[in-house]
Amino acid sequence: MKIIMLGAPGAGKGTQAKKIAEKYEIPHISTGDIFRANIKGGTELGMKAKSYMDQGQLVPDDVTIGMLLDRISAADCANGYVLDGFPRTIPQAESLTKALSERGEKMDYAIDVNVPDEAIVTRMSGRRACLSCGATYHIVYNPPKKADICDVCGEKLVLRDDDKPETVQKRLTVYHEQTQPLIAYYKNAGILVTVDGTKNLNEVFKDITDVLGA
Ligand code: AP5
């Protein structure tokens, strides 16, 4: 099963993508996590990505598309994957469609996690992230077992640099301009599913699995 998660920054794409990946035993591929791992590792890709991410801008398509297409060619993607944060622009979506059709493949679902902007800013200020393994928490809605410590790997949790309120506003503007048009793109492709992301995270997951099946 090949799934795309759509939705504004902070809508809960990553939270749901991890649960989908676990249930259906497919890899969770987050372009944001790949960039953050490169920033942490001090790679050239990481340095380039950081300058855009810290300003709430998208990393240019010429960097992002090749990186993602390489990743989905890996052996662990043979039975599908869940994409979180890609595509984010129409050129990214078109490149993905073209690359898959050249292999005789296509995406199965594009799941739009729908949350209004007002709820996003509140959520982001409470998010805590593990930069080591990519796990995410919320201090109220999804707290770690021990305050500020990752349940999965024991690393210290942080507020992401791009979760400051002024950067979140910029990311929302970029989302509406460049990423929201993908909803119509995947509606036209006949694979769009919209879920209400304001429900609690287990209810959102149930709405998704009701569509994906057992
Ligand atoms: P990325 O890491 O992809 O960030 P994003 O899309 O902005 O999404 P987030 O990770 O912020 O949010 P999310 O929707 O996954 O929400 P989460 O589940 O954590 O990208 C970061 C940057 O990298 C971009 O700005 C860009 O610069 C660059 N980039 C990445 N991909 C790119 C691409 N393809 N092209 C170009 N540039 C790219 O949930 C948020 C919070 O809410 C958490 O605290 C969570 O616990 C909580 N929560 C989740 N669900 C619920 C719920 N139902 N109720 C209550 N709380 C909830």
Short mmCIF file of C-alpha atoms and ligand atoms in Angstrom, two decimals:
data_model
loop_
_atom_site.label_atom_id
_atom_site.label_comp_id
_atom_site.label_asym_id
_atom_site.label_seq_id
_atom_site.Cartn_x
_atom_site.Cartn_y
_atom_site.Cartn_z
CA MET A 1 0.00 0.00 0.00
CA LYS A 2 1.38 3.42 -1.00
CA ILE A 3 0.04 6.35 0.97
CA ILE A 4 0.63 10.11 0.96
CA MET A 5 -0.16 12.19 4.05
CA LEU A 6 -1.37 15.71 3.26
CA GLY A 7 -2.20 18.52 5.67
CA ALA A 8 -0.91 21.75 7.16
CA PRO A 9 2.21 21.83 9.34
CA GLY A 10 1.17 20.39 12.69
CA ALA A 11 -2.05 18.79 11.40
CA GLY A 12 -0.87 15.42 12.72
CA LYS A 13 0.57 13.88 9.55
CA GLY A 14 3.63 12.50 11.32
CA THR A 15 1.64 11.18 14.28
CA GLN A 16 -0.76 9.29 12.00
CA ALA A 17 1.94 8.20 9.53
CA LYS A 18 3.85 6.44 12.33
CA LYS A 19 0.71 4.57 13.42
CA ILE A 20 -0.09 3.59 9.82
CA ALA A 21 3.49 2.39 9.25
CA GLU A 22 3.32 0.23 12.38
CA LYS A 23 -0.11 -1.29 11.62
CA TYR A 24 0.51 -2.05 7.95
CA GLU A 25 4.25 -2.84 8.37
CA ILE A 26 5.47 -0.38 5.76
CA PRO A 27 8.22 2.27 6.11
CA HIS A 28 7.35 5.78 7.29
CA ILE A 29 9.24 8.22 5.08
CA SER A 30 9.34 11.80 6.33
CA THR A 31 11.31 14.29 4.25
CA GLY A 32 11.40 16.60 7.29
CA ASP A 33 12.98 13.80 9.39
CA ILE A 34 15.52 13.08 6.63
CA PHE A 35 16.49 16.78 6.54
CA ARG A 36 16.68 16.99 10.35
CA ALA A 37 18.90 13.87 10.49
CA ASN A 38 21.21 15.51 7.93
CA ILE A 39 21.28 18.76 9.93
CA LYS A 40 22.16 16.81 13.07
CA GLY A 41 24.87 14.94 11.16
CA GLY A 42 26.30 18.19 9.76
CA THR A 43 26.09 17.02 6.14
CA GLU A 44 26.15 19.34 3.13
CA LEU A 45 22.48 18.49 2.44
CA GLY A 46 21.65 19.32 6.06
CA MET A 47 23.37 22.71 5.91
CA LYS A 48 21.52 23.59 2.73
CA ALA A 49 18.14 22.45 4.10
CA LYS A 50 18.58 24.27 7.42
CA SER A 51 18.79 27.70 5.82
CA TYR A 52 15.32 27.19 4.31
CA MET A 53 13.71 25.31 7.19
CA ASP A 54 14.65 27.91 9.82
CA GLN A 55 12.81 30.54 7.77
CA GLY A 56 9.72 28.36 7.29
CA GLN A 57 10.47 28.06 3.56
CA LEU A 58 10.44 24.89 1.50
CA VAL A 59 13.73 23.25 0.58
CA PRO A 60 14.07 23.62 -3.24
CA ASP A 61 12.50 20.91 -5.41
CA ASP A 62 15.81 20.08 -7.13
CA VAL A 63 17.22 18.93 -3.76
CA THR A 64 14.09 17.25 -2.43
CA ILE A 65 12.73 15.29 -5.39
CA GLY A 66 15.89 13.27 -6.14
CA MET A 67 16.35 12.49 -2.45
CA LEU A 68 12.79 11.14 -2.12
CA LEU A 69 12.84 9.15 -5.36
CA ASP A 70 16.09 7.47 -4.23
CA ARG A 71 14.53 6.60 -0.88
CA ILE A 72 11.45 4.92 -2.35
CA SER A 73 13.68 2.82 -4.60
CA ALA A 74 15.18 1.08 -1.55
CA ALA A 75 14.40 -2.61 -0.96
CA ASP A 76 12.26 -1.96 2.14
CA CYS A 77 9.77 -0.01 -0.02
CA ALA A 78 8.85 -3.02 -2.18
CA ASN A 79 5.52 -3.54 -0.37
CA GLY A 80 4.64 0.14 -0.09
CA TYR A 81 5.31 3.11 2.21
CA VAL A 82 3.68 6.09 3.84
CA LEU A 83 5.01 9.46 2.68
CA ASP A 84 4.89 12.26 5.27
CA GLY A 85 5.79 15.76 4.03
CA PHE A 86 6.21 14.81 0.38
CA PRO A 87 4.96 15.89 -2.09
CA ARG A 88 4.62 19.51 -1.02
CA THR A 89 4.49 21.26 -4.39
CA ILE A 90 2.81 20.44 -7.71
CA PRO A 91 6.21 19.78 -9.39
CA GLN A 92 7.03 17.29 -6.59
CA ALA A 93 3.67 15.54 -7.11
CA GLU A 94 4.14 15.42 -10.88
CA SER A 95 7.66 13.99 -10.51
CA LEU A 96 6.36 11.30 -8.16
CA THR A 97 3.48 10.37 -10.48
CA LYS A 98 5.86 10.19 -13.45
CA ALA A 99 8.53 8.13 -11.63
CA LEU A 100 5.92 5.65 -10.41
CA SER A 101 4.18 5.34 -13.78
CA GLU A 102 7.55 4.53 -15.38
CA ARG A 103 7.65 1.53 -13.03
CA GLY A 104 3.99 0.64 -13.72
CA GLU A 105 3.01 1.77 -10.21
CA LYS A 106 0.77 4.43 -8.65
CA MET A 107 -0.13 5.81 -5.25
CA ASP A 108 -3.17 4.23 -3.58
CA TYR A 109 -4.34 6.95 -1.17
CA ALA A 110 -3.67 10.62 -0.41
CA ILE A 111 -4.99 11.28 3.11
CA ASP A 112 -5.67 14.93 3.93
CA VAL A 113 -5.63 15.53 7.70
CA ASN A 114 -7.77 18.63 7.92
CA VAL A 115 -7.16 21.08 10.81
CA PRO A 116 -7.95 24.85 10.78
CA ASP A 117 -5.02 27.28 11.16
CA GLU A 118 -6.18 28.53 14.60
CA ALA A 119 -5.76 25.05 16.12
CA ILE A 120 -2.34 24.58 14.51
CA VAL A 121 -0.52 27.37 16.34
CA THR A 122 -1.66 26.02 19.74
CA ARG A 123 -0.60 22.49 18.85
CA MET A 124 2.85 23.49 17.66
CA SER A 125 3.78 25.33 20.84
CA GLY A 126 3.11 22.12 22.80
CA ARG A 127 4.92 19.76 20.45
CA ARG A 128 8.15 18.15 21.64
CA ALA A 129 10.34 16.26 19.19
CA CYS A 130 13.13 13.72 19.46
CA LEU A 131 15.82 14.73 16.98
CA SER A 132 17.47 11.35 17.42
CA CYS A 133 14.69 8.92 16.37
CA GLY A 134 12.02 11.29 14.99
CA ALA A 135 9.33 10.51 17.61
CA THR A 136 6.95 13.38 18.38
CA TYR A 137 4.88 14.16 21.46
CA HIS A 138 2.56 16.86 22.77
CA ILE A 139 2.85 18.09 26.32
CA VAL A 140 -0.96 17.84 26.77
CA TYR A 141 -2.41 15.58 24.05
CA ASN A 142 0.32 12.95 23.74
CA PRO A 143 2.85 13.33 26.56
CA PRO A 144 5.96 11.14 26.95
CA LYS A 145 5.98 8.79 29.96
CA LYS A 146 8.81 10.82 31.55
CA ALA A 147 8.78 14.61 31.03
CA ASP A 148 11.09 15.75 28.19
CA ILE A 149 12.54 12.25 27.58
CA CYS A 150 11.82 10.20 24.45
CA ASP A 151 9.90 6.96 25.24
CA VAL A 152 11.52 5.24 22.25
CA CYS A 153 15.23 6.03 22.58
CA GLY A 154 15.69 7.94 25.87
CA GLU A 155 17.07 11.12 24.24
CA LYS A 156 16.10 14.58 25.51
CA LEU A 157 13.06 16.08 23.73
CA VAL A 158 13.22 19.59 22.25
CA LEU A 159 10.97 22.30 20.81
CA ARG A 160 11.90 22.31 17.12
CA ASP A 161 13.58 25.51 15.87
CA ASP A 162 10.81 25.93 13.28
CA ASP A 163 8.01 25.59 15.87
CA LYS A 164 8.42 29.17 17.14
CA PRO A 165 5.08 31.02 16.57
CA GLU A 166 6.46 33.45 13.93
CA THR A 167 7.98 30.58 11.90
CA VAL A 168 4.77 28.54 12.22
CA GLN A 169 2.82 31.46 10.70
CA LYS A 170 5.26 31.58 7.80
CA ARG A 171 4.97 27.78 7.29
CA LEU A 172 1.17 28.09 7.23
CA THR A 173 1.38 30.79 4.53
CA VAL A 174 3.74 28.62 2.48
CA TYR A 175 1.39 25.65 3.00
CA HIS A 176 -1.64 27.54 1.65
CA GLU A 177 0.29 28.87 -1.35
CA GLN A 178 2.31 25.84 -2.41
CA THR A 179 0.96 22.65 -0.80
CA GLN A 180 -2.81 23.05 -0.49
CA PRO A 181 -3.24 22.83 -4.32
CA LEU A 182 -2.24 19.16 -3.96
CA ILE A 183 -5.66 18.45 -2.47
CA ALA A 184 -7.27 19.21 -5.85
CA TYR A 185 -4.46 17.35 -7.65
CA TYR A 186 -5.15 14.11 -5.76
CA LYS A 187 -8.93 14.63 -5.85
CA ASN A 188 -8.63 14.69 -9.65
CA ALA A 189 -6.51 11.54 -9.45
CA GLY A 190 -9.39 9.88 -7.55
CA ILE A 191 -7.35 8.89 -4.48
CA LEU A 192 -8.11 11.72 -2.01
CA VAL A 193 -9.45 10.85 1.45
CA THR A 194 -10.21 13.70 3.89
CA VAL A 195 -10.27 13.11 7.65
CA ASP A 196 -11.16 15.52 10.46
CA GLY A 197 -7.80 16.10 12.20
CA THR A 198 -9.38 18.03 15.09
CA LYS A 199 -10.62 14.77 16.66
CA ASN A 200 -8.36 13.10 19.21
CA LEU A 201 -5.48 11.15 17.69
CA ASN A 202 -7.01 7.68 18.20
CA GLU A 203 -10.28 8.77 16.58
CA VAL A 204 -8.38 10.20 13.61
CA PHE A 205 -6.50 6.90 13.27
CA LYS A 206 -9.77 4.94 13.35
CA ASP A 207 -11.22 7.15 10.58
CA ILE A 208 -8.11 6.44 8.50
CA THR A 209 -8.08 2.67 9.07
CA ASP A 210 -11.81 2.50 8.29
CA VAL A 211 -10.82 3.63 4.79
CA LEU A 212 -7.57 1.62 4.43
CA GLY A 213 -9.09 -1.61 5.71
CA ALA A 214 -7.84 -4.26 8.17
P1 AP5 B 1 8.09 18.58 8.28
O1 AP5 B 1 8.91 17.95 9.31
O2 AP5 B 1 7.44 17.72 7.23
O3 AP5 B 1 7.03 19.51 8.98
P2 AP5 B 1 5.51 19.84 8.64
O4 AP5 B 1 4.88 19.35 7.41
O5 AP5 B 1 5.49 21.29 8.78
O6 AP5 B 1 4.78 18.98 9.58
P3 AP5 B 1 5.07 18.82 11.03
O7 AP5 B 1 6.07 17.75 11.30
O8 AP5 B 1 5.37 20.18 11.63
O9 AP5 B 1 3.62 18.42 11.56
P4 AP5 B 1 2.78 17.10 11.41
O10 AP5 B 1 1.61 17.35 10.53
O11 AP5 B 1 3.63 15.91 11.12
O12 AP5 B 1 2.20 17.05 12.89
P5 AP5 B 1 2.57 16.12 14.13
O13 AP5 B 1 2.08 14.74 13.89
O14 AP5 B 1 3.98 16.30 14.56
O15 AP5 B 1 8.94 19.67 7.47
C1 AP5 B 1 9.72 20.64 8.15
C2 AP5 B 1 10.40 21.51 7.11
O16 AP5 B 1 11.25 20.67 6.25
C3 AP5 B 1 9.47 22.23 6.12
O17 AP5 B 1 9.00 23.46 6.66
C4 AP5 B 1 10.41 22.43 4.92
O18 AP5 B 1 11.30 23.50 5.13
C5 AP5 B 1 11.23 21.14 4.90
N1 AP5 B 1 10.62 20.10 4.05
C6 AP5 B 1 10.15 18.88 4.45
N2 AP5 B 1 9.64 18.20 3.41
C7 AP5 B 1 9.80 19.01 2.31
C8 AP5 B 1 9.46 18.88 0.94
N3 AP5 B 1 8.81 17.78 0.46
N4 AP5 B 1 9.75 19.89 0.10
C9 AP5 B 1 10.40 20.99 0.54
N5 AP5 B 1 10.73 21.19 1.83
C10 AP5 B 1 10.44 20.21 2.72
O19 AP5 B 1 1.59 16.79 15.20
C11 AP5 B 1 1.80 18.12 15.66
C12 AP5 B 1 1.56 18.17 17.18
O20 AP5 B 1 0.18 17.96 17.45
C13 AP5 B 1 2.31 17.09 17.97
O21 AP5 B 1 2.70 17.63 19.19
C14 AP5 B 1 1.28 15.97 18.14
O22 AP5 B 1 1.52 15.21 19.32
C15 AP5 B 1 -0.01 16.77 18.25
N6 AP5 B 1 -1.15 16.08 17.67
C16 AP5 B 1 -1.17 15.29 16.54
N7 AP5 B 1 -2.42 14.85 16.31
C17 AP5 B 1 -3.21 15.38 17.26
C18 AP5 B 1 -4.60 15.32 17.55
N8 AP5 B 1 -5.45 14.62 16.77
N9 AP5 B 1 -5.07 16.01 18.61
C19 AP5 B 1 -4.22 16.73 19.40
N10 AP5 B 1 -2.89 16.83 19.18
C20 AP5 B 1 -2.39 16.18 18.14
#
